[in-house]
C-alpha positions as protocol buffer text, in pm:
chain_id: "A"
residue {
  index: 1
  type: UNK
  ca { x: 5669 y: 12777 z: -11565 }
}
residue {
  index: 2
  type: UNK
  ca { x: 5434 y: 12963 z: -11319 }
}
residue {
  index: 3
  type: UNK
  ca { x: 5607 y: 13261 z: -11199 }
}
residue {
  index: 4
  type: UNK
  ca { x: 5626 y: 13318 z: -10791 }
}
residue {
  index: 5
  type: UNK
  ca { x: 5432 y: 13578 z: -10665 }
}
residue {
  index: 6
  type: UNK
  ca { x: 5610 y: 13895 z: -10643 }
}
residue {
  index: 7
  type: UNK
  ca { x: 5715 y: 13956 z: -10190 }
}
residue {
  index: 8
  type: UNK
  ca { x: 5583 y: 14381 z: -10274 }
}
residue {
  index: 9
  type: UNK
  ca { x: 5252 y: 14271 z: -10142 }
}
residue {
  index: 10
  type: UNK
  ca { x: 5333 y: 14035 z: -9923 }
}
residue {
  index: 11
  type: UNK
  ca { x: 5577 y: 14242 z: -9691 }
}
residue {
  index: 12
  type: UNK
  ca { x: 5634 y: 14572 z: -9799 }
}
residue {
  index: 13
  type: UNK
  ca { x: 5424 y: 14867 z: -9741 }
}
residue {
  index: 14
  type: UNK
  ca { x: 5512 y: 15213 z: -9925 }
}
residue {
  index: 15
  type: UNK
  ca { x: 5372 y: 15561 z: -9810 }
}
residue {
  index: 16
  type: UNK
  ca { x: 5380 y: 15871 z: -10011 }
}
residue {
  index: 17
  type: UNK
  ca { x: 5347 y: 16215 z: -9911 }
}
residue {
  index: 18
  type: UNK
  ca { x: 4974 y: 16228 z: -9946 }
}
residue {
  index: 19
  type: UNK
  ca { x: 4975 y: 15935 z: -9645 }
}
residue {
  index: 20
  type: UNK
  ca { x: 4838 y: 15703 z: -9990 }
}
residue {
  index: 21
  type: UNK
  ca { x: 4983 y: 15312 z: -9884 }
}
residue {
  index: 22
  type: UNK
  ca { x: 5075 y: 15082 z: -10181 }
}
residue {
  index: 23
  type: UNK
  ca { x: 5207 y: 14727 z: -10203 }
}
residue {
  index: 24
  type: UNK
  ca { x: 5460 y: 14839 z: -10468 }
}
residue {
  index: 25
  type: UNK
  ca { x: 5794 y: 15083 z: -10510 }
}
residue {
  index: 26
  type: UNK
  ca { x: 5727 y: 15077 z: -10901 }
}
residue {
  index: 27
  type: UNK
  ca { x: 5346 y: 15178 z: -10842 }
}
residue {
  index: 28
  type: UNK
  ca { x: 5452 y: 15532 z: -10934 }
}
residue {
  index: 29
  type: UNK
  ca { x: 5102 y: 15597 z: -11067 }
}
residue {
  index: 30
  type: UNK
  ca { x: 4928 y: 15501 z: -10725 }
}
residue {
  index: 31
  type: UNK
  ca { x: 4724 y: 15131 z: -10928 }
}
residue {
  index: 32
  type: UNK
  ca { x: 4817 y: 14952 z: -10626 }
}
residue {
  index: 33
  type: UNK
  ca { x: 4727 y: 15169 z: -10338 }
}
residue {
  index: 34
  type: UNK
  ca { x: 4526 y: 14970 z: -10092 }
}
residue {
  index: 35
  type: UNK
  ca { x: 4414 y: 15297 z: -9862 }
}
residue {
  index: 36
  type: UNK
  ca { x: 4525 y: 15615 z: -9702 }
}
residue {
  index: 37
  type: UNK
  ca { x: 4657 y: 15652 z: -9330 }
}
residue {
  index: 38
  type: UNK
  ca { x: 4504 y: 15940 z: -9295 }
}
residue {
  index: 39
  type: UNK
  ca { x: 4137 y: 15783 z: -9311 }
}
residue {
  index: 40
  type: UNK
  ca { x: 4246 y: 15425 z: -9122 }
}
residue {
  index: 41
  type: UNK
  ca { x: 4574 y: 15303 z: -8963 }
}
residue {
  index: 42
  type: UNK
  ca { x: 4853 y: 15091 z: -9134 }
}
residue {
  index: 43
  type: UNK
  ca { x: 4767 y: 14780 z: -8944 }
}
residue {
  index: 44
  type: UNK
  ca { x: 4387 y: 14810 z: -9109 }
}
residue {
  index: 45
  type: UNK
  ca { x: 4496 y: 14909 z: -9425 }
}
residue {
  index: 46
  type: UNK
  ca { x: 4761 y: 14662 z: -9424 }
}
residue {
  index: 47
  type: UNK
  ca { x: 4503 y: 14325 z: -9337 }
}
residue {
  index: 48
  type: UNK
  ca { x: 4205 y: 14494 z: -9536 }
}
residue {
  index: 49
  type: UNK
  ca { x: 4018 y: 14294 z: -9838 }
}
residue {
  index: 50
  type: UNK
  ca { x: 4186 y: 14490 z: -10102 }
}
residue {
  index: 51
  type: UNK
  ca { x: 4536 y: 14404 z: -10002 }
}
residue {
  index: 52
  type: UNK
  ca { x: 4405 y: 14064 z: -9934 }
}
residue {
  index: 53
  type: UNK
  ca { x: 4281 y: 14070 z: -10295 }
}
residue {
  index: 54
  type: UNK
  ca { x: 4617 y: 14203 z: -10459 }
}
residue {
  index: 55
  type: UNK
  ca { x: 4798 y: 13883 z: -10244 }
}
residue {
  index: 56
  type: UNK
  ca { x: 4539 y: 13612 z: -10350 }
}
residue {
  index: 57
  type: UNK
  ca { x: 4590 y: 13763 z: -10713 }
}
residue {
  index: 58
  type: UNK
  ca { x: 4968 y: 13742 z: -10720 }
}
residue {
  index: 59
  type: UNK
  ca { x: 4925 y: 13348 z: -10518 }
}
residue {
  index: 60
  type: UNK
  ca { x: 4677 y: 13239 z: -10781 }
}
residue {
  index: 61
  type: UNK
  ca { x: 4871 y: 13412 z: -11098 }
}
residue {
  index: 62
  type: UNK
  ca { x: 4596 y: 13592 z: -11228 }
}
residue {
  index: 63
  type: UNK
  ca { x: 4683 y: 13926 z: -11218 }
}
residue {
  index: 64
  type: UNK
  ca { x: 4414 y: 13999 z: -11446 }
}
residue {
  index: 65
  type: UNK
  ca { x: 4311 y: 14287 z: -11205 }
}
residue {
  index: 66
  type: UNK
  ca { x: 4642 y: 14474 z: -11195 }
}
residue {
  index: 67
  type: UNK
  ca { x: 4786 y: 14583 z: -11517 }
}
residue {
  index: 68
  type: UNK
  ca { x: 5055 y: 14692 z: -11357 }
}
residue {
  index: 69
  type: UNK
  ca { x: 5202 y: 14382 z: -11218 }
}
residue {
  index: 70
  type: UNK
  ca { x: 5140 y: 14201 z: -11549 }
}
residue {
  index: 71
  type: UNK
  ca { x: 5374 y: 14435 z: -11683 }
}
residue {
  index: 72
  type: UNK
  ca { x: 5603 y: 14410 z: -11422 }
}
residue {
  index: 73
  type: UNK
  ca { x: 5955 y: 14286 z: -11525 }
}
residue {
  index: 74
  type: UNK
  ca { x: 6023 y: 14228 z: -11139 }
}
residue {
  index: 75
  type: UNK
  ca { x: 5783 y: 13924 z: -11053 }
}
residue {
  index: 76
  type: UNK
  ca { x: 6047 y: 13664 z: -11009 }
}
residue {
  index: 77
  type: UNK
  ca { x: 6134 y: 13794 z: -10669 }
}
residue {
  index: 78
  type: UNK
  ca { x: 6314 y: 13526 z: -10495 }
}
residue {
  index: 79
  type: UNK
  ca { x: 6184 y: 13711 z: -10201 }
}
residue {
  index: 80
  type: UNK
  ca { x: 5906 y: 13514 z: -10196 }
}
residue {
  index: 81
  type: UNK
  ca { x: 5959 y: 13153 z: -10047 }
}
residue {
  index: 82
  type: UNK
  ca { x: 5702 y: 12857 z: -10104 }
}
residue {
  index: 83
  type: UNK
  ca { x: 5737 y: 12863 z: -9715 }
}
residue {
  index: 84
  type: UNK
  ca { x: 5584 y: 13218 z: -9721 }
}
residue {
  index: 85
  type: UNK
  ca { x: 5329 y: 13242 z: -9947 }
}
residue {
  index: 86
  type: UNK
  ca { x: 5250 y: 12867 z: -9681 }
}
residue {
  index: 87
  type: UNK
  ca { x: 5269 y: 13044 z: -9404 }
}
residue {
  index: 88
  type: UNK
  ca { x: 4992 y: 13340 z: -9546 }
}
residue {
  index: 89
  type: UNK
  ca { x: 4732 y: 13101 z: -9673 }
}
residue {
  index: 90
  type: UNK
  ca { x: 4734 y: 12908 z: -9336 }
}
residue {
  index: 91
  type: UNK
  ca { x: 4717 y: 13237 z: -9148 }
}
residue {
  index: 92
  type: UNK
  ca { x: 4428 y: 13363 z: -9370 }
}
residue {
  index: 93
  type: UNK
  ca { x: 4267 y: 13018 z: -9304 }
}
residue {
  index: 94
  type: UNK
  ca { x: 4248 y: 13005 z: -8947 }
}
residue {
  index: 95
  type: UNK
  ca { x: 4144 y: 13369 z: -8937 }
}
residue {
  index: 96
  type: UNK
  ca { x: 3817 y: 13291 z: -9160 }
}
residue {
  index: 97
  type: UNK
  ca { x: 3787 y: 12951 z: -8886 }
}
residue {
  index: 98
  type: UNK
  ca { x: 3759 y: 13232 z: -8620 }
}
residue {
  index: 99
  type: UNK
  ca { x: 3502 y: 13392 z: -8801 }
}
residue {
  index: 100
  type: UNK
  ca { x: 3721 y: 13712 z: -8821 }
}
């Protein structure tokens, strides 16, 4: 059975003292960190390609990428609705309609 994607990425941003932003609380070792708010601002670091990436990863199951999620003994977040992970993939679709 195809695990759901883990809701870290989805809806939860984490900021450590170095102003570093990752997708994960158990992303001690910074593998997940998806920019800095020192050189952009939490809105662009939170829509950028690389969080993008880490989301489409954790939809698609391949988490090839990130070692650190395969790993991850937390992935069955029930978080993480069907109705969500819905609601993303239409939002990232009309986006690329609007050319954005």
């Amino acid at each position: 059975m195809k695990r759901k994607p883990c809701s870290g990425p989805f809806k939860y941003k984490f900021i450590a003292s170095n102003g570093d932003v990752t997708v994960c609380c158990l992303d001690t070792h910074k593998q997940l960190v998806i920019g800095n708010i020192a050189e952009a601002t939490l809105d662009e670091i939170w829509y950028s390609e690389k969080a993008h990436k880490i989301r489409m990863a954790h939809i698609s199951g391949d988490l090839s990428q990130y070692p650190v999620c395969q790993k991850c003994a937390n992935l069955d977040s029930p978080q993480m609705s069907d109705e969500d992970i819905k609601a993303y993939l239409k939002h990232i679709e009309r986006e690329e309609g609007n050319g954005e």
